[in-house]
Amino acid sequence: MKKTINVALPKGRLGDRVYSLFERAGYACPSILDPGRKLLFENEEAGVRYFSVKPSDVPIYVERGVADVGVAGADILLEYSPDVYELCDLRLGRCRMAVAAKKDFRDDNSRPLRVATKYPAIAREYYRSLGRDIDVIKLNGSIEIAPLLGLSDVIVDIVETGKTLAENGLVPFATVTEISARLIANKVSYEFKNKEIREMASRAEAAAVGGEK
Ligand code: PRP
């Protein structure tokens, strides 16, 4: 008998696009499109059950096996390093993690660089690789305001269109890493539901490549 796969989807804009991809891949679940407040959706025939969760929580559900697979941005995976398998790149939610600052910013090597970010682990690793001492200021949103108010020298944040930076008079100085959505799997589920998960990964990857054409 075909085993049901539990899928953790990120809530919000990326989640809607990820669901369309899964629909194209043959895992439709029309009740998910109902604009109510339900967070759990199942299509027994297609062998799939979706949960909608906060994007940064997806790896937690997958790591603990409540979800067999999930979709998370490379930013979340790099920041939290969950113990999961990364199956494929879904080529959605493409953006980059960048260092940005005010136009007239000049680094002063005589003191630690103050870095505001939602991603302290990524920022630490990046500056460690450059051998630069930093003072990390962890924020939870609206990062672009930090250099404007003198809270930090630079920010390490997601840049998609670049509009938020431009509208706040900031410029990107360096790219830390490229980001896109990844399909991840729980390690135990990958053994026990191997056939179903591999089939899902290959169909999702084909739909991702097809979606780009
Ligand atoms: C993200 C990111 C930037 C913005 C970049 O913020 O932190 O602020 O999007 O997008 P852009 O380059 O297209 O302007 P998000 O909307 O997630 O809100 P946040 O302030 O809570 O981080």
mmCIF file of C-alpha atoms and ligand atoms in Angstrom:
data_model
loop_
_atom_site.group_PDB
_atom_site.id
_atom_site.type_symbol
_atom_site.label_atom_id
_atom_site.label_comp_id
_atom_site.label_asym_id
_atom_site.label_seq_id
_atom_site.Cartn_x
_atom_site.Cartn_y
_atom_site.Cartn_z
ATOM 1 C CA MET A 1 0.000 0.000 0.000
ATOM 2 C CA LYS A 2 1.139 3.521 -0.781
ATOM 3 C CA LYS A 3 2.291 5.390 2.330
ATOM 4 C CA THR A 4 1.052 8.929 2.978
ATOM 5 C CA ILE A 5 3.765 11.590 3.001
ATOM 6 C CA ASN A 6 3.464 14.398 5.554
ATOM 7 C CA VAL A 7 4.734 17.658 4.051
ATOM 8 C CA ALA A 8 5.584 20.828 6.019
ATOM 9 C CA LEU A 9 5.002 23.871 3.820
ATOM 10 C CA PRO A 10 6.134 27.394 4.677
ATOM 11 C CA LYS A 11 3.175 29.717 5.261
ATOM 12 C CA GLY A 12 2.889 32.846 3.133
ATOM 13 C CA ARG A 13 3.975 33.915 -0.323
ATOM 14 C CA LEU A 14 6.625 31.229 -0.806
ATOM 15 C CA GLY A 15 4.192 28.578 0.476
ATOM 16 C CA ASP A 16 1.616 29.456 -2.185
ATOM 17 C CA ARG A 17 4.204 29.051 -4.926
ATOM 18 C CA VAL A 18 5.502 25.829 -3.415
ATOM 19 C CA TYR A 19 1.988 24.408 -3.263
ATOM 20 C CA SER A 20 1.448 25.230 -6.993
ATOM 21 C CA LEU A 21 4.634 23.331 -7.738
ATOM 22 C CA PHE A 22 3.439 20.288 -5.766
ATOM 23 C CA GLU A 23 0.095 20.522 -7.560
ATOM 24 C CA ARG A 24 1.887 20.417 -10.921
ATOM 25 C CA ALA A 25 3.903 17.473 -9.632
ATOM 26 C CA GLY A 26 0.691 15.488 -9.016
ATOM 27 C CA TYR A 27 0.128 16.169 -5.302
ATOM 28 C CA ALA A 28 -2.936 18.404 -5.444
ATOM 29 C CA CYS A 29 -4.948 19.107 -2.329
ATOM 30 C CA PRO A 30 -7.561 21.713 -3.356
ATOM 31 C CA SER A 31 -8.779 22.343 0.215
ATOM 32 C CA ILE A 32 -5.473 24.152 0.851
ATOM 33 C CA LEU A 33 -6.669 26.973 -1.435
ATOM 34 C CA ASP A 34 -9.637 27.680 0.857
ATOM 35 C CA PRO A 35 -8.797 31.012 2.488
ATOM 36 C CA GLY A 36 -9.872 29.836 5.972
ATOM 37 C CA ARG A 37 -7.592 29.344 8.955
ATOM 38 C CA LYS A 38 -7.088 25.588 8.723
ATOM 39 C CA LEU A 39 -3.459 24.505 8.836
ATOM 40 C CA LEU A 40 -3.785 20.780 7.983
ATOM 41 C CA PHE A 41 -4.878 19.443 4.589
ATOM 42 C CA GLU A 42 -5.033 15.899 3.240
ATOM 43 C CA ASN A 43 -5.561 14.196 -0.115
ATOM 44 C CA GLU A 44 -5.640 10.469 0.655
ATOM 45 C CA GLU A 45 -5.760 9.473 -2.988
ATOM 46 C CA ALA A 46 -2.601 11.415 -3.848
ATOM 47 C CA GLY A 47 -0.999 10.088 -0.633
ATOM 48 C CA VAL A 48 -0.173 13.484 0.786
ATOM 49 C CA ARG A 49 -0.950 15.522 3.918
ATOM 50 C CA TYR A 50 0.192 19.150 4.138
ATOM 51 C CA PHE A 51 0.816 21.338 7.196
ATOM 52 C CA SER A 52 1.310 25.088 6.879
ATOM 53 C CA VAL A 53 3.854 26.355 9.385
ATOM 54 C CA LYS A 54 6.075 29.373 9.955
ATOM 55 C CA PRO A 55 8.928 29.161 7.397
ATOM 56 C CA SER A 56 11.654 29.055 10.049
ATOM 57 C CA ASP A 57 9.827 26.202 11.839
ATOM 58 C CA VAL A 58 9.777 23.860 8.812
ATOM 59 C CA PRO A 59 13.145 22.203 9.664
ATOM 60 C CA ILE A 60 11.977 21.558 13.242
ATOM 61 C CA TYR A 61 8.930 19.573 12.055
ATOM 62 C CA VAL A 62 11.079 17.648 9.593
ATOM 63 C CA GLU A 63 13.985 16.994 11.961
ATOM 64 C CA ARG A 64 11.606 15.587 14.577
ATOM 65 C CA GLY A 65 9.795 13.421 12.019
ATOM 66 C CA VAL A 66 6.340 14.965 12.413
ATOM 67 C CA ALA A 67 6.724 15.900 8.760
ATOM 68 C CA ASP A 68 8.457 13.413 6.458
ATOM 69 C CA VAL A 69 9.514 16.175 4.099
ATOM 70 C CA GLY A 70 9.346 19.952 4.027
ATOM 71 C CA VAL A 71 10.305 23.012 2.039
ATOM 72 C CA ALA A 72 12.717 25.498 3.556
ATOM 73 C CA GLY A 73 14.857 28.333 2.224
ATOM 74 C CA ALA A 74 18.597 27.763 2.062
ATOM 75 C CA ASP A 75 18.892 30.721 4.480
ATOM 76 C CA ILE A 76 16.977 28.824 7.192
ATOM 77 C CA LEU A 77 18.986 25.634 6.557
ATOM 78 C CA LEU A 78 22.318 27.471 6.772
ATOM 79 C CA GLU A 79 21.275 29.348 9.894
ATOM 80 C CA TYR A 80 19.925 26.374 11.887
ATOM 81 C CA SER A 81 21.872 23.424 10.352
ATOM 82 C CA PRO A 82 19.060 20.894 10.990
ATOM 83 C CA ASP A 83 19.930 17.186 10.895
ATOM 84 C CA VAL A 84 17.927 16.389 7.720
ATOM 85 C CA TYR A 85 18.604 15.322 4.139
ATOM 86 C CA GLU A 86 18.493 17.996 1.453
ATOM 87 C CA LEU A 87 16.858 16.314 -1.560
ATOM 88 C CA CYS A 88 16.652 18.956 -4.257
ATOM 89 C CA ASP A 89 16.569 22.614 -5.192
ATOM 90 C CA LEU A 90 13.021 23.723 -6.016
ATOM 91 C CA ARG A 91 14.335 26.902 -7.704
ATOM 92 C CA LEU A 92 11.668 29.058 -6.056
ATOM 93 C CA GLY A 93 12.070 32.009 -3.719
ATOM 94 C CA ARG A 94 15.377 32.916 -5.305
ATOM 95 C CA CYS A 95 17.218 35.752 -3.641
ATOM 96 C CA ARG A 96 20.597 36.356 -2.051
ATOM 97 C CA MET A 97 22.015 37.015 1.389
ATOM 98 C CA ALA A 98 24.015 40.220 1.182
ATOM 99 C CA VAL A 99 26.030 42.659 3.254
ATOM 100 C CA ALA A 100 24.676 46.189 2.918
ATOM 101 C CA ALA A 101 25.440 49.557 4.468
ATOM 102 C CA LYS A 102 25.032 53.286 3.959
ATOM 103 C CA LYS A 103 26.710 54.552 0.773
ATOM 104 C CA ASP A 104 29.467 56.335 2.662
ATOM 105 C CA PHE A 105 30.340 53.342 4.881
ATOM 106 C CA ARG A 106 34.094 52.672 5.323
ATOM 107 C CA ASP A 107 35.219 49.753 7.446
ATOM 108 C CA ASP A 108 37.312 50.698 10.475
ATOM 109 C CA ASN A 109 39.529 47.719 11.247
ATOM 110 C CA SER A 110 40.534 49.058 14.658
ATOM 111 C CA ARG A 111 37.261 47.846 16.224
ATOM 112 C CA PRO A 112 34.774 44.984 15.730
ATOM 113 C CA LEU A 113 32.287 45.573 12.918
ATOM 114 C CA ARG A 114 28.728 45.929 14.232
ATOM 115 C CA VAL A 115 26.476 43.637 12.158
ATOM 116 C CA ALA A 116 22.675 43.699 12.494
ATOM 117 C CA THR A 117 20.948 40.566 11.201
ATOM 118 C CA LYS A 118 18.215 37.972 11.608
ATOM 119 C CA TYR A 119 20.895 35.387 10.762
ATOM 120 C CA PRO A 120 23.655 35.485 13.423
ATOM 121 C CA ALA A 121 25.129 32.069 12.542
ATOM 122 C CA ILE A 122 25.431 32.933 8.838
ATOM 123 C CA ALA A 123 26.921 36.357 9.647
ATOM 124 C CA ARG A 124 29.455 34.852 12.105
ATOM 125 C CA GLU A 125 30.543 32.180 9.635
ATOM 126 C CA TYR A 126 30.905 34.691 6.806
ATOM 127 C CA TYR A 127 33.073 37.103 8.804
ATOM 128 C CA ARG A 128 35.021 34.228 10.392
ATOM 129 C CA SER A 129 35.975 33.159 6.851
ATOM 130 C CA LEU A 130 37.195 36.730 6.227
ATOM 131 C CA GLY A 131 39.037 36.875 9.555
ATOM 132 C CA ARG A 132 37.068 39.967 10.615
ATOM 133 C CA ASP A 133 35.941 40.457 14.231
ATOM 134 C CA ILE A 134 32.281 41.329 14.553
ATOM 135 C CA ASP A 135 29.733 42.297 17.147
ATOM 136 C CA VAL A 136 26.453 40.617 16.125
ATOM 137 C CA ILE A 137 23.230 42.461 16.856
ATOM 138 C CA LYS A 138 20.367 39.990 16.441
ATOM 139 C CA LEU A 139 17.132 41.588 15.236
ATOM 140 C CA ASN A 140 13.865 39.964 14.189
ATOM 141 C CA GLY A 141 12.816 42.186 11.278
ATOM 142 C CA SER A 142 13.088 45.643 9.665
ATOM 143 C CA ILE A 143 16.861 45.126 9.662
ATOM 144 C CA GLU A 144 17.443 47.976 7.193
ATOM 145 C CA ILE A 145 16.717 50.559 9.853
ATOM 146 C CA ALA A 146 19.722 49.555 12.018
ATOM 147 C CA PRO A 147 22.481 51.389 10.073
ATOM 148 C CA LEU A 148 20.206 54.398 9.571
ATOM 149 C CA LEU A 149 19.853 54.845 13.320
ATOM 150 C CA GLY A 150 23.499 54.043 14.060
ATOM 151 C CA LEU A 151 22.681 50.738 15.754
ATOM 152 C CA SER A 152 25.007 48.884 13.374
ATOM 153 C CA ASP A 153 27.666 49.547 10.717
ATOM 154 C CA VAL A 154 26.293 46.997 8.242
ATOM 155 C CA ILE A 155 23.465 44.488 7.871
ATOM 156 C CA VAL A 156 23.475 40.906 6.647
ATOM 157 C CA ASP A 157 20.057 40.275 5.160
ATOM 158 C CA ILE A 158 18.000 38.853 2.321
ATOM 159 C CA VAL A 159 17.883 40.929 -0.855
ATOM 160 C CA GLU A 160 15.293 39.978 -3.430
ATOM 161 C CA THR A 161 14.448 42.937 -5.677
ATOM 162 C CA GLY A 162 16.750 45.366 -3.824
ATOM 163 C CA LYS A 163 13.826 47.744 -3.306
ATOM 164 C CA THR A 164 13.965 47.795 0.498
ATOM 165 C CA LEU A 165 17.681 48.657 0.445
ATOM 166 C CA ALA A 166 17.235 51.378 -2.193
ATOM 167 C CA GLU A 167 14.280 52.976 -0.429
ATOM 168 C CA ASN A 168 16.314 53.187 2.761
ATOM 169 C CA GLY A 169 19.426 54.613 1.093
ATOM 170 C CA LEU A 170 21.499 51.448 1.614
ATOM 171 C CA VAL A 171 23.731 49.730 -0.931
ATOM 172 C CA PRO A 172 24.784 46.078 -1.149
ATOM 173 C CA PHE A 173 28.553 45.589 -0.697
ATOM 174 C CA ALA A 174 28.966 41.820 -0.981
ATOM 175 C CA THR A 175 27.015 38.628 -1.564
ATOM 176 C CA VAL A 176 27.240 36.102 1.266
ATOM 177 C CA THR A 177 25.359 33.319 -0.515
ATOM 178 C CA GLU A 178 22.642 32.636 -3.084
ATOM 179 C CA ILE A 179 19.303 31.412 -1.664
ATOM 180 C CA SER A 180 16.437 29.266 -2.995
ATOM 181 C CA ALA A 181 13.842 26.869 -1.591
ATOM 182 C CA ARG A 182 14.995 23.292 -0.920
ATOM 183 C CA LEU A 183 13.074 20.055 -0.414
ATOM 184 C CA ILE A 184 14.304 18.399 2.787
ATOM 185 C CA ALA A 185 13.509 15.017 4.356
ATOM 186 C CA ASN A 186 13.550 13.433 7.779
ATOM 187 C CA LYS A 187 16.356 10.839 7.886
ATOM 188 C CA VAL A 188 14.228 8.002 9.317
ATOM 189 C CA SER A 189 11.269 8.718 7.014
ATOM 190 C CA TYR A 190 13.677 8.628 4.094
ATOM 191 C CA GLU A 191 14.432 4.973 4.927
ATOM 192 C CA PHE A 192 10.860 3.892 5.760
ATOM 193 C CA LYS A 193 9.060 5.786 3.003
ATOM 194 C CA ASN A 194 11.952 5.689 0.591
ATOM 195 C CA LYS A 195 10.031 4.858 -2.578
ATOM 196 C CA GLU A 196 7.329 7.496 -1.951
ATOM 197 C CA ILE A 197 9.772 10.230 -0.933
ATOM 198 C CA ARG A 198 12.129 9.608 -3.848
ATOM 199 C CA GLU A 199 9.200 9.670 -6.238
ATOM 200 C CA MET A 200 7.983 12.953 -4.721
ATOM 201 C CA ALA A 201 11.469 14.484 -4.968
ATOM 202 C CA SER A 202 11.903 13.533 -8.597
ATOM 203 C CA ARG A 203 8.424 14.737 -9.565
ATOM 204 C CA ALA A 204 8.916 18.011 -7.640
ATOM 205 C CA GLU A 205 12.321 18.559 -9.242
ATOM 206 C CA ALA A 206 10.870 17.934 -12.720
ATOM 207 C CA ALA A 207 8.048 20.393 -11.989
ATOM 208 C CA ALA A 208 10.628 22.926 -10.732
ATOM 209 C CA VAL A 209 12.681 22.653 -13.923
ATOM 210 C CA GLY A 210 9.479 22.719 -16.039
ATOM 211 C CA GLY A 211 8.223 25.766 -14.162
ATOM 212 C CA GLU A 212 11.310 27.729 -15.221
ATOM 213 C CA LYS A 213 10.693 27.282 -18.942
HETATM 214 C C1 PRP B 1 12.849 40.634 3.655
HETATM 215 C C2 PRP B 1 14.262 41.091 3.909
HETATM 216 C C3 PRP B 1 14.264 42.490 3.350
HETATM 217 C C4 PRP B 1 13.294 42.400 2.194
HETATM 218 C C5 PRP B 1 14.070 42.292 0.909
HETATM 219 O O1 PRP B 1 12.048 41.133 4.652
HETATM 220 O O2 PRP B 1 14.564 41.045 5.289
HETATM 221 O O3 PRP B 1 13.825 43.415 4.306
HETATM 222 O O4 PRP B 1 12.509 41.201 2.378
HETATM 223 O O5 PRP B 1 13.224 42.295 -0.224
HETATM 224 P P1 PRP B 1 13.481 43.271 -1.457
HETATM 225 O O6 PRP B 1 14.933 43.188 -1.832
HETATM 226 O O7 PRP B 1 12.600 42.709 -2.551
HETATM 227 O O8 PRP B 1 13.067 44.649 -1.055
HETATM 228 P P2 PRP B 1 10.637 40.554 5.023
HETATM 229 O O9 PRP B 1 9.615 41.034 4.029
HETATM 230 O O10 PRP B 1 10.720 39.095 5.190
HETATM 231 O O11 PRP B 1 10.327 41.304 6.401
HETATM 232 P P3 PRP B 1 11.167 41.502 7.735
HETATM 233 O O12 PRP B 1 11.353 42.983 7.843
HETATM 234 O O13 PRP B 1 10.295 40.952 8.787
HETATM 235 O O14 PRP B 1 12.484 40.782 7.637
#
